[in-house]
Amino acid sequence: GSTSSAGSGTAKTDYSTRKSMWTKLAKKEDIWDDEADDELEEINVSWKEVITGVWETFEMSCLEKMYVMRAHPMILVASVIVFAILCTISVLTVLDLARLEEASRRDEAQDLAVETGNWFSDRLDQAILPLFTLAQFIQQLDIFKTMPEQIGEANTTGALPFKPPKPGTNIYTHRNVTGSVCEDQELTTRFNDIARQIKRDAGMERVLVNLQLAPRAVVCMLYPMINSEDFDPPLVMDNSGAHGHDLLSDPARVFIAEATVPKSTVVTAGPLTLKQCSDCPATVRQAFIARLAINALTDEQIITVNDIPYQKWGFVVALINWGELIERSDIYERFRLKDMEFKLTRTDTIEDNVFGGFTEKVVTLAESEGFDLEEDEVVATDLDTTNNMWKMEVGYTDGFVPSWKAGGIAAAVILSFIMSLLFLLILVENRTHHDMLREMLPLKAIKKIRKGKTVVERYNVATVFFLDIVGYTTMSSGMSAIQVMKTLNEFFSEVDKIADKHKVAKIQTIGDAYMVTGGVPDRCLGPEGATKVALFALDTVALVETFRTAEGAQLFIRCGINSGPLVAGVVGTKRPQYTVFGDTVNAAARMESTSETMRIQCSDLTYRLLRDSQTHVFDIEERGGIEVKGKGHMHTWFINSAKIATSPLSIAPGDALIGPDDDRTNPRTGSSSTGNGTKENDFSLYDDIDAHDGPNNYDDDELLREDDSSVEPEGDTFDDTVLNQNDETPVTNPSSQ
């Protein structure tokens, strides 16, 4: 227990001999050696138990966060909005990057196609250039001038006759040039010399494989007749089968020949299978055929095409080895290294001998192995070849759409989800922290602290409640510290729920004492605040009647309530605490210490406020006058019960409530009430207390007026009061005696 001595100005307390419950617990040597307590045992834990513990912790954390989100649904809404924004931005970014990459790949494919086409065009131009040189020789040398007349127009008198057609056909394609001008030794020697020199000067070995003269469109002279110099042994190109070939009479070649006659430029066809070398290997028999028409050297030299006469001598022809061009272009390796596929095609216009007219036939010149790209997966480019009939289709093996597009979108969504989840967790943690602060401090106090201001407010009327557990020191003497803390935590947790129910503010817990306020920090009328506190007190007493500790022991409490002016504020910066100051607080503590077990004692002013409650009728028992340490003689009351008022009293602002000297019939009970209070209670409540005043907030540079007796603490303050844990009256700090 605690002891105190009182005298005229010399009262002192011997703190060296005080032994509260907590002092006794601290000095016990065995309170921390409770081997039965799992929290203090050293045990060997298996990995399974560790994992289970981690999972349970995680599960509990998730449940806590879900609870916060249910309590604050805007957190989830904000997180969903953030996810939608992040997801939209990130997905659009990925799509834009993919679009740029796709455009870049298309451009690269287009450039490679054009580059390849230009290469083939340049090589073909270089290969056909000798035709113009050869044509110049024919036009300048008289020895070749009359060759068309000596061959003659097909199926006319004096013309070279046709050879018999091949077995099984009736198509005449070759003239019989044996012993004709085409075998003239002088002409043949002269042509061979000219052609040899032109071929050598062209610098197109293995590409330009044959030069021909075709007066009146009949192949008459060829160099070389047997070509072994442009092929690796034992391969040779035998051109003798083309000797005497009438190009305007062969249905397979007539279209190309007729197309060449009117033109003044080179006309190419191919790669085609050569008539003269149908049995040769593929590398020999496939060739491009380039023809250049030579203008007539005499008036009689006329070639008729589709009934239109053209003054033409005939053709000069060049055979170009397509296989060698492909090999030199390195086209297959070039596209393979870039993970591309290609297809080089040529469109031929072919005369339909059965139904008439012309049809187009697409011929594949070269393509990547296994080319199977769809139309939307390639870029097509018309190549600038001699007759502009070539097309190059190029595409990537995996398409133009970047392979990372789908993964990028998925990653963007996942990353957005993770960022939104982190944002959600931050909001939840912030809200949890904020809610925790709200439990400790009022919202307006938090705002001021964040601004670095001092938090202090004056309340003209408020109600303060104290409770203390009676005999808990004796009861807990045989309990460990852990058991003591568990019991207090279980009990006060239930009391906290009652405080939430009645919307009273828990100020602090000191040991086994509990303090709440009504009208602080949330302002309200005096009767309303007193009503909340009284109802809270009654429910708390009801709780204690049924509450049992883990050991089965019953608790008993002592309660006290007082009302009046006070000052509230936040003390400290490291661990700020919201507390209240003033004589009202001290008197409330005295009401508790002088109360009786399981009873609620209140001051006269609280009684007046409860009597004027608009919502409840309280059964209040008069205790009478008692001597209160530090306060002198006080008139007190016991609150026994309450019931809901059937006809609430309406009080307008400024109306005086019933005073202690008023003989006024209670409008709810019909009885009169007369007070016996002392002089300090001899006033109408609203004479000095304006419950409608707004909050008086003070910043760092504001001070309370020293002459404001309504807020100036008198006598002991709550901070100087040490609650007795041994069921005796509070012992005050010596400095305040």
XYZ file of C-alpha atoms in Angstrom:
737
model
C 0.000 0.000 0.000
C 0.982 3.634 -0.021
C 1.320 5.961 2.904
C 0.956 9.710 3.058
C 1.272 12.278 5.772
C -0.617 15.522 5.805
C 0.295 18.637 7.680
C 0.117 22.335 7.374
C 2.323 22.820 4.309
C 4.825 20.118 5.236
C 3.163 17.013 3.877
C 5.683 14.556 2.391
C 5.556 11.118 0.899
C 8.261 8.494 1.491
C 8.702 7.042 -1.983
C 11.544 4.804 -0.799
C 9.081 2.673 1.152
C 6.286 2.561 -1.457
C 5.702 -0.848 -2.933
C 3.150 -0.910 -5.708
C 2.081 -4.027 -7.603
C 4.591 -3.355 -10.352
C 7.441 -2.825 -7.838
C 6.662 -6.163 -6.232
C 6.509 -7.924 -9.592
C 9.826 -6.447 -10.655
C 11.534 -7.682 -7.474
C 10.272 -11.253 -7.743
C 13.049 -13.490 -8.999
C 10.897 -16.206 -10.463
C 8.342 -14.263 -12.461
C 10.344 -14.572 -15.670
C 11.046 -18.280 -15.155
C 7.603 -19.569 -16.057
C 8.583 -22.681 -17.970
C 4.965 -23.269 -18.839
C 4.842 -20.075 -20.824
C 5.506 -20.897 -24.465
C 6.647 -17.378 -25.202
C 9.637 -17.677 -22.888
C 10.629 -21.285 -23.568
C 13.662 -22.100 -25.652
C 12.588 -24.918 -27.947
C 13.997 -26.642 -30.997
C 11.898 -25.814 -34.042
C 11.722 -27.951 -37.180
C 11.740 -26.551 -40.704
C 8.127 -27.598 -41.102
C 7.175 -25.570 -38.053
C 9.166 -22.612 -39.334
C 7.407 -22.745 -42.701
C 4.045 -23.150 -40.993
C 4.802 -20.182 -38.778
C 5.857 -18.052 -41.714
C 2.703 -19.018 -43.624
C 0.488 -18.229 -40.642
C 2.204 -14.873 -40.252
C 1.715 -14.161 -43.929
C -1.918 -15.253 -43.762
C -2.554 -13.045 -40.762
C -0.866 -10.107 -42.463
C -3.098 -10.608 -45.507
C -6.207 -10.781 -43.349
C -5.209 -7.592 -41.567
C -4.693 -5.816 -44.861
C -8.022 -7.099 -46.166
C -9.675 -5.773 -43.036
C -8.121 -2.351 -43.635
C -9.282 -2.407 -47.264
C -12.814 -3.336 -46.243
C -12.792 -0.494 -43.750
C -11.378 1.905 -46.344
C -12.675 0.774 -49.778
C -11.216 3.851 -51.492
C -7.775 2.278 -51.043
C -8.789 -0.557 -53.363
C -10.483 1.871 -55.753
C -7.368 4.053 -55.891
C -5.164 0.999 -56.455
C -7.410 -0.247 -59.264
C -7.271 3.191 -60.877
C -3.479 3.231 -60.556
C -3.323 -0.269 -62.058
C -5.539 0.810 -64.955
C -3.387 3.888 -65.588
C -0.074 2.029 -65.285
C -1.347 -0.897 -67.334
C -2.668 1.387 -70.065
C 0.528 3.437 -70.234
C 2.844 0.429 -70.132
C 0.849 -1.625 -72.653
C 0.589 1.352 -75.008
C 4.336 1.871 -74.608
C 5.011 -1.776 -75.460
C 2.659 -1.576 -78.456
C 4.333 1.607 -79.648
C 7.800 0.092 -79.297
C 6.580 -3.038 -81.078
C 5.117 -0.887 -83.859
C 8.415 0.957 -84.251
C 10.307 -2.340 -84.250
C 7.914 -3.806 -86.807
C 8.295 -0.735 -89.036
C 12.071 -0.985 -88.662
C 12.040 -4.665 -89.633
C 9.826 -3.943 -92.630
C 12.160 -1.157 -93.728
C 15.151 -3.435 -93.306
C 13.464 -6.157 -95.371
C 12.478 -3.614 -98.006
C 15.997 -2.242 -98.181
C 17.497 -5.711 -98.513
C 15.010 -6.592 -101.258
C 15.824 -3.416 -103.178
C 19.546 -3.955 -102.647
C 19.286 -7.513 -103.947
C 17.219 -6.387 -106.919
C 19.698 -3.673 -107.756
C 22.527 -6.189 -107.644
C 20.777 -8.504 -110.130
C 19.810 -5.565 -112.312
C 23.393 -4.327 -112.431
C 24.751 -7.764 -113.292
C 22.145 -8.306 -115.983
C 22.883 -4.903 -117.472
C 26.554 -5.753 -117.485
C 25.848 -9.133 -119.091
C 23.655 -7.743 -121.884
C 25.895 -4.802 -122.711
C 27.862 -6.902 -125.226
C 24.668 -7.209 -127.314
C 24.889 -3.544 -128.260
C 28.530 -3.979 -129.277
C 27.713 -7.020 -131.368
C 24.792 -5.184 -132.990
C 27.153 -2.404 -134.002
C 29.461 -4.870 -135.747
C 26.566 -6.405 -137.677
C 25.392 -3.020 -138.839
C 28.894 -1.903 -139.847
C 30.164 -5.010 -141.643
C 28.695 -5.694 -145.069
C 29.538 -9.357 -144.772
C 26.517 -9.812 -142.528
C 24.219 -7.443 -144.401
C 22.276 -9.847 -146.615
C 21.961 -12.800 -144.251
C 18.158 -12.295 -143.736
C 17.475 -12.529 -147.469
C 19.535 -15.729 -147.731
C 17.518 -17.354 -144.965
C 14.173 -16.104 -146.238
C 10.753 -15.822 -144.652
C 9.389 -19.113 -143.433
C 7.331 -21.138 -145.861
C 8.108 -18.871 -148.820
C 9.808 -19.653 -152.078
C 13.608 -19.686 -151.761
C 13.553 -19.714 -147.969
C 15.442 -22.293 -145.969
C 13.114 -25.207 -145.348
C 12.106 -26.585 -141.919
C 13.539 -29.712 -140.520
C 11.072 -32.487 -139.838
C 9.352 -32.071 -136.450
C 10.226 -34.202 -133.501
C 8.537 -37.581 -133.352
C 5.023 -37.354 -132.017
C 4.603 -33.665 -132.834
C 3.689 -31.642 -135.879
C 5.350 -28.417 -134.743
C 8.102 -27.141 -137.029
C 10.649 -25.182 -135.007
C 14.016 -25.507 -136.784
C 15.169 -24.591 -140.316
C 17.565 -26.774 -142.180
C 20.702 -24.619 -142.267
C 23.033 -27.295 -143.597
C 25.177 -25.819 -146.374
C 23.501 -22.431 -145.954
C 24.851 -19.051 -145.080
C 24.782 -20.148 -141.480
C 27.637 -22.563 -142.220
C 29.629 -20.221 -144.424
C 33.230 -20.646 -143.292
C 34.229 -17.008 -143.769
C 31.169 -15.650 -141.968
C 31.498 -18.186 -139.187
C 35.174 -17.397 -138.649
C 34.544 -13.639 -138.646
C 31.616 -13.958 -136.233
C 33.573 -16.214 -133.881
C 36.452 -13.734 -133.767
C 34.146 -10.808 -133.005
C 32.082 -12.697 -130.431
C 35.158 -14.103 -128.701
C 36.617 -10.624 -128.283
C 33.327 -9.108 -127.082
C 32.800 -11.899 -124.579
C 36.300 -11.530 -123.226
C 36.017 -7.743 -122.920
C 32.704 -8.031 -121.033
C 34.522 -9.596 -118.085
C 31.522 -11.830 -117.366
C 33.221 -15.218 -117.412
C 30.933 -18.086 -116.413
C 27.960 -15.667 -116.607
C 27.869 -14.655 -120.279
C 28.012 -18.142 -121.767
C 26.860 -17.660 -125.392
C 26.429 -15.010 -128.111
C 24.195 -15.659 -131.118
C 23.156 -14.130 -134.454
C 19.510 -14.617 -135.498
C 18.851 -12.977 -138.895
C 15.107 -12.988 -139.602
C 14.711 -14.473 -136.060
C 16.490 -17.717 -137.031
C 19.466 -18.708 -134.858
C 22.220 -18.897 -137.436
C 25.573 -18.490 -135.681
C 26.581 -19.261 -132.056
C 29.748 -18.686 -130.065
C 30.937 -20.896 -128.641
C 29.107 -23.784 -130.219
C 30.468 -26.099 -127.489
C 31.225 -24.151 -124.328
C 33.595 -25.791 -121.886
C 35.443 -22.681 -120.776
C 32.654 -21.367 -118.514
C 31.923 -24.636 -116.710
C 33.860 -26.926 -114.469
C 34.842 -30.180 -116.193
C 33.292 -32.470 -117.164
C 30.376 -30.069 -117.633
C 30.000 -28.516 -121.076
C 27.279 -26.528 -122.808
C 26.361 -27.937 -126.220
C 24.611 -25.214 -128.259
C 24.347 -27.162 -131.503
C 20.716 -27.957 -130.779
C 19.846 -24.275 -131.212
C 21.375 -24.076 -134.711
C 18.579 -23.167 -137.148
C 15.979 -22.474 -134.392
C 13.197 -20.334 -135.919
C 12.094 -18.193 -132.947
C 8.956 -16.874 -134.682
C 7.758 -20.393 -135.514
C 8.313 -22.051 -132.119
C 5.153 -21.627 -129.983
C 7.319 -21.776 -126.843
C 9.419 -18.822 -127.918
C 7.209 -16.863 -130.315
C 5.811 -14.543 -127.693
C 9.265 -13.419 -126.559
C 10.428 -13.053 -130.165
C 7.376 -11.051 -131.162
C 7.854 -8.847 -128.091
C 11.471 -8.202 -129.083
C 10.842 -7.178 -132.707
C 9.164 -3.812 -132.052
C 11.491 -2.849 -129.189
C 14.671 -0.858 -129.453
C 15.898 -2.132 -126.059
C 16.943 -5.514 -124.765
C 14.183 -7.973 -123.882
C 15.060 -10.718 -121.428
C 13.349 -13.983 -120.650
C 14.191 -16.705 -118.200
C 15.651 -18.460 -116.622
C 14.465 -20.932 -119.224
C 15.401 -24.463 -120.113
C 17.500 -24.192 -123.241
C 16.203 -26.078 -126.271
C 19.689 -26.983 -127.351
C 20.675 -28.403 -123.950
C 17.582 -30.078 -122.550
C 19.648 -33.089 -121.460
C 22.360 -31.011 -119.755
C 22.705 -30.741 -115.939
C 20.583 -28.056 -114.306
C 23.552 -25.757 -113.799
C 24.035 -25.712 -117.574
C 20.594 -25.851 -119.115
C 19.046 -22.978 -117.085
C 19.816 -19.563 -118.574
C 18.461 -16.103 -119.207
C 17.916 -15.242 -122.835
C 18.497 -11.631 -123.778
C 17.582 -10.390 -127.294
C 18.181 -7.089 -129.027
C 16.478 -6.343 -132.328
C 18.686 -4.903 -135.153
C 17.164 -2.400 -137.510
C 16.929 -3.400 -141.201
C 20.002 -2.830 -143.355
C 17.981 -2.951 -146.599
C 14.426 -2.065 -147.551
C 13.558 -5.698 -148.204
C 14.345 -6.752 -144.614
C 10.884 -6.878 -143.010
C 9.612 -9.014 -140.147
C 5.833 -9.184 -139.737
C 4.363 -9.569 -136.253
C 0.599 -9.761 -135.847
C 0.176 -8.474 -139.406
C 2.343 -5.468 -138.656
C 5.531 -5.164 -140.734
C 8.693 -4.030 -138.948
C 11.903 -3.018 -140.699
C 14.219 -5.355 -138.818
C 17.329 -7.317 -139.757
C 16.857 -9.809 -136.923
C 18.274 -10.328 -133.405
C 21.527 -10.588 -131.534
C 21.136 -12.950 -128.571
C 23.027 -13.528 -125.312
C 22.679 -16.462 -122.933
C 23.288 -15.641 -119.259
C 24.031 -18.419 -116.754
C 21.431 -17.880 -114.000
C 22.966 -20.425 -111.624
C 26.263 -18.556 -111.632
C 24.495 -15.255 -110.948
C 22.697 -16.788 -107.966
C 25.935 -18.181 -106.611
C 27.735 -14.865 -106.989
C 24.914 -12.952 -105.327
C 25.252 -15.092 -102.168
C 21.548 -14.414 -101.759
C 20.766 -17.504 -99.706
C 23.456 -16.884 -97.102
C 22.708 -13.165 -96.975
C 19.089 -13.695 -96.042
C 19.837 -16.612 -93.737
C 22.213 -14.517 -91.637
C 19.456 -11.954 -91.131
C 16.871 -14.614 -90.230
C 14.919 -13.683 -93.332
C 13.226 -15.627 -96.086
C 12.858 -14.493 -99.674
C 11.135 -15.410 -102.895
C 12.228 -14.026 -106.267
C 9.606 -14.391 -108.970
C 9.101 -13.401 -112.582
C 5.710 -12.924 -114.252
C 5.514 -14.156 -117.844
C 2.775 -13.248 -120.305
C 2.002 -16.318 -122.398
C -0.147 -16.585 -125.491
C -3.013 -19.052 -125.148
C -3.056 -21.015 -128.415
C -6.248 -22.873 -127.483
C -8.595 -20.137 -126.264
C -6.708 -17.174 -127.612
C -5.473 -14.141 -125.746
C -2.724 -14.067 -123.182
C -2.315 -15.345 -119.634
C 0.157 -14.515 -116.908
C 2.348 -17.143 -115.355
C 4.381 -16.538 -112.210
C 7.726 -18.311 -112.299
C 9.874 -18.694 -109.191
C 13.468 -17.737 -109.939
C 14.852 -18.391 -106.462
C 13.494 -18.786 -102.945
C 14.571 -19.678 -99.433
C 14.276 -23.301 -98.472
C 10.833 -23.967 -97.078
C 9.502 -20.494 -97.859
C 5.942 -20.433 -96.457
C 5.290 -16.852 -95.398
C 1.837 -15.401 -95.907
C 1.141 -12.243 -97.877
C 0.902 -10.076 -94.744
C 4.215 -11.440 -93.483
C 6.318 -10.181 -96.409
C 7.142 -6.956 -98.181
C 7.025 -7.139 -101.970
C 9.250 -5.048 -104.202
C 9.206 -4.777 -107.996
C 12.791 -5.017 -109.159
C 14.232 -2.711 -111.769
C 15.263 -5.397 -114.253
C 15.385 -5.030 -118.020
C 11.675 -5.629 -118.591
C 10.549 -4.801 -115.002
C 8.706 -8.087 -114.539
C 10.521 -9.335 -111.441
C 9.270 -9.260 -107.872
C 11.149 -9.864 -104.637
C 9.173 -10.920 -101.538
C 11.073 -10.699 -98.251
C 10.024 -11.451 -94.681
C 11.453 -12.498 -91.344
C 11.378 -16.120 -90.313
C 9.397 -15.176 -87.187
C 7.427 -12.431 -88.919
C 7.685 -8.669 -88.736
C 5.918 -8.511 -85.382
C 8.669 -8.652 -82.711
C 8.745 -11.957 -80.891
C 8.861 -10.090 -77.583
C 5.573 -8.231 -78.187
C 3.300 -10.727 -76.439
C 5.795 -11.219 -73.637
C 6.253 -7.467 -73.358
C 2.522 -6.926 -72.976
C 2.357 -9.676 -70.360
C 5.357 -8.200 -68.551
C 3.764 -4.739 -68.692
C 0.559 -6.066 -67.155
C 2.440 -8.025 -64.486
C 4.724 -5.083 -63.696
C 1.710 -2.773 -63.517
C 0.037 -5.233 -61.172
C 3.143 -5.429 -58.982
C 3.483 -1.636 -58.899
C -0.222 -1.294 -58.106
C 0.108 -3.950 -55.423
C 3.041 -2.068 -53.904
C 0.976 1.113 -54.118
C -1.887 -0.737 -52.423
C 0.414 -2.002 -49.676
C 1.808 1.494 -49.171
C -1.711 2.885 -48.883
C -2.706 0.109 -46.503
C 0.388 0.626 -44.357
C -0.115 4.385 -44.446
C -3.772 3.960 -43.522
C -2.837 1.486 -40.767
C -0.276 3.956 -39.465
C -2.814 6.761 -39.747
C -5.476 4.716 -37.985
C -2.989 3.881 -35.261
C -2.227 7.558 -34.855
C -5.960 8.250 -34.806
C -6.243 5.793 -31.938
C -3.539 7.711 -30.076
C -4.197 11.267 -31.208
C -7.155 13.248 -32.560
C -7.138 14.017 -36.268
C -6.809 17.751 -35.764
C -3.880 17.128 -33.418
C -2.174 14.992 -36.057
C -2.582 17.756 -38.624
C -1.043 20.311 -36.272
C 1.864 18.040 -35.354
C 2.622 17.503 -39.034
C 2.777 21.271 -39.426
C 5.167 21.522 -36.471
C 2.687 23.360 -34.278
C 2.009 22.934 -30.580
C -1.280 21.193 -29.909
C -3.279 22.709 -27.037
C -7.038 23.272 -26.748
C -9.407 24.631 -24.123
C -12.658 22.846 -23.364
C -15.218 24.773 -21.303
C -16.999 21.639 -20.221
C -15.896 18.021 -20.467
C -16.369 14.838 -18.473
C -13.471 12.691 -17.216
C -13.738 9.076 -16.042
C -11.288 6.968 -14.022
C -11.437 3.335 -13.027
C -9.096 1.255 -10.905
C -9.045 -2.496 -10.332
C -9.684 -3.129 -6.650
C -7.412 -5.615 -4.915
C -5.496 -6.441 -8.051
C -2.165 -6.124 -6.248
C -3.040 -8.976 -3.924
C -4.573 -11.025 -6.717
C -1.562 -10.641 -8.987
C 1.047 -11.309 -6.299
C 1.086 -14.968 -7.225
C 1.018 -14.352 -10.976
C 3.912 -14.014 -13.390
C 4.483 -10.744 -15.233
C 3.262 -12.373 -18.429
C 0.040 -13.465 -16.748
C -0.466 -10.007 -15.316
C -0.027 -8.408 -18.719
C -2.307 -10.964 -20.400
C -5.060 -10.379 -17.862
C -4.834 -6.601 -18.129
C -4.728 -6.795 -21.909
C -7.784 -9.047 -22.100
C -9.766 -6.900 -19.700
C -8.863 -3.514 -21.116
C -9.402 -4.784 -24.673
C -13.017 -5.446 -23.726
C -13.216 -2.023 -22.082
C -11.854 -0.501 -25.305
C -14.758 -2.030 -27.205
C -17.204 -0.388 -24.797
C -15.395 2.928 -25.269
C -15.815 2.599 -29.029
C -19.474 1.719 -28.554
C -20.220 4.900 -26.602
C -17.799 7.101 -28.558
C -15.762 8.211 -25.586
C -12.061 8.930 -25.941
C -9.564 6.676 -24.232
C -6.835 8.947 -22.934
C -4.432 6.498 -21.337
C -3.941 3.389 -19.247
C -1.660 3.592 -16.222
C -1.005 0.202 -14.747
C -4.428 -1.150 -13.802
C -6.089 2.284 -14.059
C -8.110 3.405 -17.078
C -9.093 6.926 -18.138
C -11.586 8.182 -20.738
C -13.168 11.521 -21.550
C -16.465 12.685 -23.002
C -16.537 15.862 -25.078
C -12.764 15.663 -25.612
C -11.378 15.778 -28.239
C -14.710 15.705 -30.121
C -16.670 18.629 -28.758
C -20.295 18.235 -27.736
C -22.787 19.681 -25.277
C -21.989 19.065 -21.619
C -24.957 16.758 -20.979
C -24.155 14.723 -24.082
C -20.533 14.146 -23.052
C -21.535 13.261 -19.497
C -24.191 10.871 -20.802
C -21.672 9.031 -22.990
C -19.236 8.638 -20.104
C -21.934 7.506 -17.657
C -23.273 4.901 -20.078
C -19.723 3.729 -20.676
C -19.167 3.429 -16.929
C -22.360 1.438 -16.422
C -21.476 -0.992 -19.229
C -17.957 -1.367 -17.830
C -19.323 -2.308 -14.402
C -21.635 -4.800 -16.111
C -18.639 -6.256 -17.950
C -16.676 -6.690 -14.727
C -19.537 -8.622 -13.143
C -19.122 -11.389 -15.746
C -15.404 -11.111 -16.548
C -13.060 -13.796 -15.220
C -9.304 -14.093 -15.499
C -7.586 -17.127 -17.008
C -7.237 -18.460 -13.469
C -10.974 -17.990 -12.858
C -10.640 -15.023 -10.524
C -13.195 -12.197 -10.616
C -12.162 -8.576 -10.872
C -13.666 -5.643 -8.996
C -13.349 -2.019 -10.006
C -13.876 1.425 -8.543
C -15.060 4.263 -10.816
C -15.145 8.036 -10.603
C -16.504 10.762 -12.891
C -16.105 14.532 -12.813
C -17.053 17.301 -15.224
C -15.756 20.777 -15.815
C -13.285 22.841 -17.809
C -9.938 21.445 -18.834
C -7.080 21.843 -21.263
C -6.081 19.081 -23.705
C -2.950 18.821 -25.780
C -0.131 16.681 -27.093
C 2.978 16.231 -24.974
C 6.293 15.131 -26.440
C 7.651 14.735 -29.949
C 9.373 11.346 -29.989
C 6.364 9.466 -28.612
C 3.663 12.127 -28.522
C 0.792 11.519 -26.144
C -2.589 13.207 -26.104
C -3.536 14.049 -22.534
C -5.687 16.384 -20.481
C -4.795 18.835 -17.690
C -6.645 20.756 -15.047
C -8.440 20.614 -11.758
C -11.303 18.707 -13.403
C -8.913 15.811 -14.098
C -7.601 15.814 -10.528
C -11.129 15.846 -9.131
C -12.101 12.913 -11.384
C -9.171 10.920 -9.975
C -10.370 11.785 -6.455
C -13.871 10.627 -7.362
C -12.411 7.233 -8.274
C -10.133 6.922 -5.239
C -12.945 7.827 -2.815
C -15.560 5.697 -4.570
C -16.802 2.323 -3.413
C -16.145 -1.071 -4.978
C -18.227 -1.734 -8.103
C -19.842 1.694 -7.856
C -19.616 4.814 -9.971
C -19.139 8.022 -8.009
C -19.652 11.373 -9.704
C -19.312 14.987 -8.715
C -22.185 17.391 -8.304
C -21.541 19.035 -11.659
C -21.625 15.679 -13.440
C -24.867 14.913 -11.656
C -26.347 18.171 -12.980
C -25.289 17.323 -16.528
C -26.724 13.822 -16.339
C -29.978 15.161 -14.926
C -30.275 17.302 -18.055
C -29.479 14.486 -20.477
C -31.749 14.617 -23.502
C -31.549 10.925 -24.301
C -31.423 8.996 -21.044
C -32.873 9.025 -17.539
C -30.305 8.071 -14.898
C -30.950 6.509 -11.534
C -28.564 8.566 -9.384
C -28.204 8.023 -5.657
C -27.083 10.869 -3.455
C -24.050 10.009 -1.360
C -23.759 13.357 0.318
C -20.733 15.344 1.373
C -17.328 13.719 1.738
C -13.864 15.011 2.442
C -11.663 14.821 -0.631
C -7.936 15.216 -0.323
C -6.806 18.413 -1.983
C -10.418 19.472 -2.632
C -11.995 19.686 0.788
C -15.686 18.983 1.207
C -17.456 17.754 -1.964
C -21.034 16.682 -2.591
C -21.041 13.426 -4.594
C -23.463 10.951 -6.126
C -23.571 7.296 -7.156
C -24.809 6.397 -10.640
C -26.818 3.182 -10.423
C -28.468 2.720 -13.811
C -29.926 4.436 -16.865
C -32.798 4.019 -19.231
C -33.723 5.658 -22.514
C -35.840 8.776 -22.128
C -39.358 8.497 -23.569
C -39.626 12.221 -24.426
C -36.237 13.824 -25.038
C -35.772 17.262 -23.585
C -35.072 19.958 -26.152
C -32.592 22.567 -24.974
C -31.857 25.593 -27.084
C -28.399 27.161 -27.003
C -28.194 29.713 -24.200
C -30.932 28.091 -22.074
C -29.925 27.504 -18.449
C -30.033 23.947 -17.277
C -31.465 23.027 -13.894
C -29.162 24.327 -11.143
C -28.682 22.913 -7.673
C -30.886 25.572 -6.095
C -33.663 25.273 -8.674
C -36.790 23.568 -7.532
C -37.797 22.287 -10.978
C -39.741 19.231 -11.817
C -37.840 16.859 -14.084
C -39.805 16.766 -17.353
C -39.072 13.048 -17.811
C -39.613 11.794 -14.234
C -42.100 14.335 -12.948
C -40.123 14.623 -9.725
C -38.338 17.612 -8.343
C -34.656 17.721 -7.590
C -32.932 19.891 -5.019
C -29.182 20.146 -4.735
C -27.150 20.297 -1.588
C -23.952 21.306 -3.292
C -21.326 23.576 -1.909
C -20.760 27.101 -3.030
C -18.592 26.122 -5.916
C -21.570 24.335 -7.418
C -24.019 27.201 -6.761
C -24.445 28.356 -10.369
C -26.491 27.707 -13.395
C -24.403 25.559 -15.716
C -24.343 27.971 -18.629
C -23.472 31.006 -16.480
C -19.769 30.150 -16.724
C -19.726 27.253 -19.210
C -20.681 27.823 -22.791
C -20.873 24.376 -24.297
C -21.442 25.920 -27.695
C -18.051 27.621 -27.818
C -15.932 26.581 -30.749
C -12.514 25.110 -30.235
C -9.784 27.409 -28.959
C -6.599 26.220 -30.615
C -3.254 27.678 -29.689
C -0.183 27.764 -31.860
C 3.397 27.868 -30.648
C 3.261 31.604 -30.098
C -0.085 31.554 -28.246
C -0.375 31.291 -24.466
C -3.346 30.744 -22.262
C -4.413 33.844 -20.375
C -3.175 33.689 -16.803
C -6.359 35.295 -15.566
C -8.613 32.740 -17.252
C -9.811 30.902 -14.188
C -11.903 28.558 -16.306
C -8.814 26.822 -17.654
C -6.106 27.649 -15.121
C -5.379 24.460 -13.175
C -5.604 24.790 -9.427
C -3.979 22.526 -6.906
C -2.756 19.112 -7.963
C -2.513 18.274 -11.682
C -3.024 14.820 -13.117
C 0.648 14.499 -13.938
C 1.425 14.963 -10.235
C -0.998 12.234 -9.264
C 0.255 8.711 -8.765
C -2.634 6.231 -8.695
C -2.540 3.917 -5.717
C -2.258 0.285 -6.713
C -2.996 -0.838 -3.128
C -6.536 0.436 -2.940
C -5.678 3.619 -1.055
C -6.145 7.236 -1.997
C -3.864 8.695 -4.660
C -0.516 9.909 -3.389
C 0.561 13.250 -4.789
C 3.982 14.321 -5.794
C 5.806 16.079 -2.923
C 6.430 19.060 -5.120
C 2.708 19.650 -5.404
C 1.870 19.289 -1.687
